[in-house]
PDB file of C-alpha atoms in Angstrom:
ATOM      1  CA  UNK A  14      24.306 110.883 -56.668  1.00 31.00           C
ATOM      2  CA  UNK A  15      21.382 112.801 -58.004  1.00 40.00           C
ATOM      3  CA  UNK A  16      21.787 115.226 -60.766  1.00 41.00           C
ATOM      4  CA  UNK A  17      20.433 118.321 -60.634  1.00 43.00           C
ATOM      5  CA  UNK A  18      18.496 119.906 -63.528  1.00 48.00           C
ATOM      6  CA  UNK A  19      17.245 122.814 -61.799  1.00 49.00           C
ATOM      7  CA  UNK A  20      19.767 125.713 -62.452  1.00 56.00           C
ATOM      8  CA  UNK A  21      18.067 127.267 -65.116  1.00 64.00           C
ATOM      9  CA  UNK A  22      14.993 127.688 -62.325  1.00 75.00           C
ATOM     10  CA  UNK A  23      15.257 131.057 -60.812  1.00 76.00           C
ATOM     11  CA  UNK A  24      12.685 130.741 -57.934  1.00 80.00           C
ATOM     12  CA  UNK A  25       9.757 131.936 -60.062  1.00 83.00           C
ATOM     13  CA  UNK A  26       6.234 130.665 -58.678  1.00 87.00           C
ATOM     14  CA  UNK A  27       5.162 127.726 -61.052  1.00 90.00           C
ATOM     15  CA  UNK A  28       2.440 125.081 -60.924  1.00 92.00           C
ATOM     16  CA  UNK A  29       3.613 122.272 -62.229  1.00 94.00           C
ATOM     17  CA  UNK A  30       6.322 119.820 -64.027  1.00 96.00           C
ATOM     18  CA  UNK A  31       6.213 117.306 -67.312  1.00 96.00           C
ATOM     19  CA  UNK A  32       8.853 115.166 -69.139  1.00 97.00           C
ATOM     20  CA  UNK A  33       8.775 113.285 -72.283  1.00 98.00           C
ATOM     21  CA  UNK A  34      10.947 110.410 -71.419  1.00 98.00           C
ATOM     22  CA  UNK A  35      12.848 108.718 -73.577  1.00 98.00           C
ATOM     23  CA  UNK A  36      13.542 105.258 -72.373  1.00 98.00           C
ATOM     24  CA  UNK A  37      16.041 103.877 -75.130  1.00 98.00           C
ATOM     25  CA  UNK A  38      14.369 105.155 -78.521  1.00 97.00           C
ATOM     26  CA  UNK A  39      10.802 105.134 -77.095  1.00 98.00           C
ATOM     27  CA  UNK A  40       8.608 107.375 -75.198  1.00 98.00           C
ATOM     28  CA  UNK A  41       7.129 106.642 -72.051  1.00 98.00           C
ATOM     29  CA  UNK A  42       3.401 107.669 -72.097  1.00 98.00           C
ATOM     30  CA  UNK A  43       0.346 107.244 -69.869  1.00 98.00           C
ATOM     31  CA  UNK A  44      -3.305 107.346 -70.655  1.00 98.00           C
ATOM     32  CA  UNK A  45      -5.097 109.745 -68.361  1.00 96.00           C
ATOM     33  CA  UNK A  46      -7.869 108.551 -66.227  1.00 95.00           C
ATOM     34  CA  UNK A  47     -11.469 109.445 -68.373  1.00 95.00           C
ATOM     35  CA  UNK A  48     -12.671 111.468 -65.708  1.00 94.00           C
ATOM     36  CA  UNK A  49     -15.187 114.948 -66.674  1.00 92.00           C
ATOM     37  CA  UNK A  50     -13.743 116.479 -63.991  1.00 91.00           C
ATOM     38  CA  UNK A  51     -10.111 116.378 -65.557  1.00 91.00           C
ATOM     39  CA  UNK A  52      -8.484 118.228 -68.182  1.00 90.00           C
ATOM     40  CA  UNK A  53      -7.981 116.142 -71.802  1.00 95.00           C
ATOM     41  CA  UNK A  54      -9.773 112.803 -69.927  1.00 95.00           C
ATOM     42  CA  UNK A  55      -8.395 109.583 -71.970  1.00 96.00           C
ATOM     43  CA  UNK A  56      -5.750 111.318 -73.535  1.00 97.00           C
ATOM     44  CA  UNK A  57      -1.767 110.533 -73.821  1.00 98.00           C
ATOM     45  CA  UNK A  58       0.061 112.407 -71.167  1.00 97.00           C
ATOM     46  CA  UNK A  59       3.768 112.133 -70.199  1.00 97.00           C
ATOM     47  CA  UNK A  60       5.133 111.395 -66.456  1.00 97.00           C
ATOM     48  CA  UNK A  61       4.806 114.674 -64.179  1.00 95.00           C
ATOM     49  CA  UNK A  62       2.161 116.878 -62.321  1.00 93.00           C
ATOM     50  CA  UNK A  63       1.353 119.314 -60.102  1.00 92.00           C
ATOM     51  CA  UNK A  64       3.689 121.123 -57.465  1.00 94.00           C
ATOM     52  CA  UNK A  65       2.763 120.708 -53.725  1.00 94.00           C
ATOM     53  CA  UNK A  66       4.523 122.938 -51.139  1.00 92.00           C
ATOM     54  CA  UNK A  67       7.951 124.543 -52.261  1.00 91.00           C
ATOM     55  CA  UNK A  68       9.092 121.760 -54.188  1.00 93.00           C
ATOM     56  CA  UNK A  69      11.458 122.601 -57.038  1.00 93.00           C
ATOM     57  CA  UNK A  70      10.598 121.897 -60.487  1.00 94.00           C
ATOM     58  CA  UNK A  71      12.883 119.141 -60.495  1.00 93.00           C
ATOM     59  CA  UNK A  72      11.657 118.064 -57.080  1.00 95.00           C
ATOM     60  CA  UNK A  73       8.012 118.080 -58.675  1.00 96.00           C
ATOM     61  CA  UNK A  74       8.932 116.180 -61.610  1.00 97.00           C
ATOM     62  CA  UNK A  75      10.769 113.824 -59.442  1.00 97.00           C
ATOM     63  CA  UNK A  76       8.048 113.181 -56.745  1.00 97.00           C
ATOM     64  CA  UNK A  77       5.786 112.601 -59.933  1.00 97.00           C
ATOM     65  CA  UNK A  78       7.865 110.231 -61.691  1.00 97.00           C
ATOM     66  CA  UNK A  79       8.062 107.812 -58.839  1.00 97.00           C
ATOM     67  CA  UNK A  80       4.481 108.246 -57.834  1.00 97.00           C
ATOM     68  CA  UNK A  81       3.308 107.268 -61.680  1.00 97.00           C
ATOM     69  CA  UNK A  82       5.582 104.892 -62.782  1.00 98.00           C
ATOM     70  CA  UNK A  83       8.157 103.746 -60.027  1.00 97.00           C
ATOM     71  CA  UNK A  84      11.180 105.478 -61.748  1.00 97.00           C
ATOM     72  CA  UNK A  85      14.072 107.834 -59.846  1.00 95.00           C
ATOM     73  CA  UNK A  86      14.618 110.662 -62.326  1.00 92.00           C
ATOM     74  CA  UNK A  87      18.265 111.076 -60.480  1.00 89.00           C
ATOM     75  CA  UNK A  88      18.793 108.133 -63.212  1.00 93.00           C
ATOM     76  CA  UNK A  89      17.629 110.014 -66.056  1.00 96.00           C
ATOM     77  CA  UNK A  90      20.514 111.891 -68.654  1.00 96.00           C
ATOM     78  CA  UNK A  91      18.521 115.207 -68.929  1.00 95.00           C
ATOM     79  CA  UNK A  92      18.828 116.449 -72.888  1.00 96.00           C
ATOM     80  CA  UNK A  93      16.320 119.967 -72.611  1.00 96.00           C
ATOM     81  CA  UNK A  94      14.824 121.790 -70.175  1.00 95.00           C
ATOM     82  CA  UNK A  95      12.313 125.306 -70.383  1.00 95.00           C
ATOM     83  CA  UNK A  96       9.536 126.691 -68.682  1.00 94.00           C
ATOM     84  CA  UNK A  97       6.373 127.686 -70.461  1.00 95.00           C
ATOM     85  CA  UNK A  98       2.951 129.538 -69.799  1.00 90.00           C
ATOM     86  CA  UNK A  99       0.583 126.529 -68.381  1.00 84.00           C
ATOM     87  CA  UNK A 100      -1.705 124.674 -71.317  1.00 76.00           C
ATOM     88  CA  UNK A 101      -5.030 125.162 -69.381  1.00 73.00           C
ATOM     89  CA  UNK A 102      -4.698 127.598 -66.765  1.00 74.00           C
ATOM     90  CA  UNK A 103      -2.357 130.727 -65.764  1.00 78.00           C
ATOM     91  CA  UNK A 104       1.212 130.001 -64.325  1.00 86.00           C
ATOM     92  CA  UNK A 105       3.929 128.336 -65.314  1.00 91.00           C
ATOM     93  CA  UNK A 106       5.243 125.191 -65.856  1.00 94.00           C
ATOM     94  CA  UNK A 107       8.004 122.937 -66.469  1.00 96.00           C
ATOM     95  CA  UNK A 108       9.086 120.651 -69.244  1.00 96.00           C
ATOM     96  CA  UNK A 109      11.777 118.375 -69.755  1.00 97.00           C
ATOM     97  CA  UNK A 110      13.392 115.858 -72.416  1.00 98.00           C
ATOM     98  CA  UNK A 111      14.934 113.211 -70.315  1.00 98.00           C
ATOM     99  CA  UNK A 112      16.509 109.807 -71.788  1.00 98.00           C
ATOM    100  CA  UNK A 113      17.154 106.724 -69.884  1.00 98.00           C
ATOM    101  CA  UNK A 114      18.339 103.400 -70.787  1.00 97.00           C
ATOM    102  CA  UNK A 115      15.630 101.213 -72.547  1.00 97.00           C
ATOM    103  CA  UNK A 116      16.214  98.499 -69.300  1.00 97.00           C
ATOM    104  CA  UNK A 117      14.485 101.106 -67.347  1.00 97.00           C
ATOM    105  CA  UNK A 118      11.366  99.475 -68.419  1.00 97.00           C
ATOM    106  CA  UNK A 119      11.804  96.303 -66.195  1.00 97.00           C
ATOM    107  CA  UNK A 120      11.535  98.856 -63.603  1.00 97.00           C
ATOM    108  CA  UNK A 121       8.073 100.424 -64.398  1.00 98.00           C
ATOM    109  CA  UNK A 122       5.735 100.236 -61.755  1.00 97.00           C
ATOM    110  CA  UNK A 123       2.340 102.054 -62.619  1.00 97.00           C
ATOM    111  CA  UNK A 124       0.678 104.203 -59.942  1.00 95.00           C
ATOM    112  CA  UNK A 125      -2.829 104.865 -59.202  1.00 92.00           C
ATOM    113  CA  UNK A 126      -3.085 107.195 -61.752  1.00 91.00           C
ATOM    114  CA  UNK A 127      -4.384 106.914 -65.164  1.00 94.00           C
ATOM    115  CA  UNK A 128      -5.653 104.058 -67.388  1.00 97.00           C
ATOM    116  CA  UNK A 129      -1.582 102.197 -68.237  1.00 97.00           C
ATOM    117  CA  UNK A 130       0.760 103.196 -69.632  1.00 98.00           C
ATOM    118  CA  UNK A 131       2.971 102.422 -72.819  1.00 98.00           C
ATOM    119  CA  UNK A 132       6.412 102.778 -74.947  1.00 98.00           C
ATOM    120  CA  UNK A 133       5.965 105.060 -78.587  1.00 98.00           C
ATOM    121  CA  UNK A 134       8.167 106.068 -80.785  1.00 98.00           C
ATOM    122  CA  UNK A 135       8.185 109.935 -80.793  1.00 98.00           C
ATOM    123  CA  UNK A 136       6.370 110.182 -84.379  1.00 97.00           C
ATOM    124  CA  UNK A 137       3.453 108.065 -83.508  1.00 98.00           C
ATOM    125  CA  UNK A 138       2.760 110.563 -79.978  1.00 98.00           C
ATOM    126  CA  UNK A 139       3.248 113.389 -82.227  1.00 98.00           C
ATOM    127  CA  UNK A 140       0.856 111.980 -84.814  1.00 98.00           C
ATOM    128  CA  UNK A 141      -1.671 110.894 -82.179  1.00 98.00           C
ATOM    129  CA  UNK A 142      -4.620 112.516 -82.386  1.00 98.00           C
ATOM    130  CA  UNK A 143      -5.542 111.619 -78.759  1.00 97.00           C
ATOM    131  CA  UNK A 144      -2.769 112.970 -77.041  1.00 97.00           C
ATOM    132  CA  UNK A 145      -2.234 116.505 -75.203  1.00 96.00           C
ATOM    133  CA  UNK A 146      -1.737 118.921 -77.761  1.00 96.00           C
ATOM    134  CA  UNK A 147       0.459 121.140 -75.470  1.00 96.00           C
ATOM    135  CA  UNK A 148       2.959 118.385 -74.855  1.00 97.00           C
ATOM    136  CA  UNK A 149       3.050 117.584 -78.342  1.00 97.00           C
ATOM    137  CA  UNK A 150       4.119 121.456 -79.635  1.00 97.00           C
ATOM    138  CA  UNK A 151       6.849 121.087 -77.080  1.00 97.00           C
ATOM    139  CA  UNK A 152       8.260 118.106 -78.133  1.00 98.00           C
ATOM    140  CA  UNK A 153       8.256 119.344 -81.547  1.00 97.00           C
ATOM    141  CA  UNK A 154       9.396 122.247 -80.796  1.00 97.00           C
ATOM    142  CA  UNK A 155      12.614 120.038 -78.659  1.00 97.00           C
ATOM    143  CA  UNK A 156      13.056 118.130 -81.925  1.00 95.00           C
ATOM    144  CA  UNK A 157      13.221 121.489 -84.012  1.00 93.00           C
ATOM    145  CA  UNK A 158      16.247 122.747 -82.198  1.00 69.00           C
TER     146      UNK A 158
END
């Protein structure tokens, strides 16, 4: 059965979901495609994306997740949720802290989408001086609680 993270989503109008997901003790990250036409090109990213159609944020993330890297988030133990105002463009969007098991890793199965991806402790992606600021304040700003 799928859990639902949603209930703290009101209906609002957003753009877009993220997750920093913890498989075991690691993140999951993936290096965006260098493209000029994209924002941060070749940096780290976490799983997630844009919203299409009426999706829910968790239905975003979800949709996301399997399209990048092949994994259900129905799986995932969600530790922190919150919305905040969008990193490079006006709305709103979505961020979680999910964990799964470190065995979810077998599972990986990278999308068409960015350069590869990779397992980091949380200190090295919020050390990294290549990765998306936005998603690192919000991670530290998880950890901080």
């Amino acid at each position: 059965m799928a859990v639902s993270y949603s209930s703290a989503w009101n209906g609002e109008s957003f753009d877009g979901a993220k997750a920093a997901l913890f498989l075991g003790d690691r993140l999951l990250v993936i290096r965006r495609d260098d493209r000029p036409d994209i924002s941060f090109p070749g940096a780290l990213d976490f799983p997630g994306g844009g919203r299409e159609g009426d999706e829910s944020p968790e239905a975003t993330l979800a949709r996301e997740m399997r399209e990048e890297v092949g994994l259900e988030m129905g799986r995932a133990e969600m530790l922190w949720r919150r919305s905040f105002d969008g990193a490079t463009r006006p709305g709103l969007v979505w961020f979680y802290v999910l964990r799964m098991a470190g065995a979810a890793e077998a599972e990986i199965v990278f999308g068409d989408e960015g350069q590869g991806w990779s397992l980091m402790a949380p200190e090295a992606f919020l050390a990294a001086p290549d990765a998306v600021p936005a998603l690192q304040a919000r991670l530290r700003l998880w950890r901080g609680l």
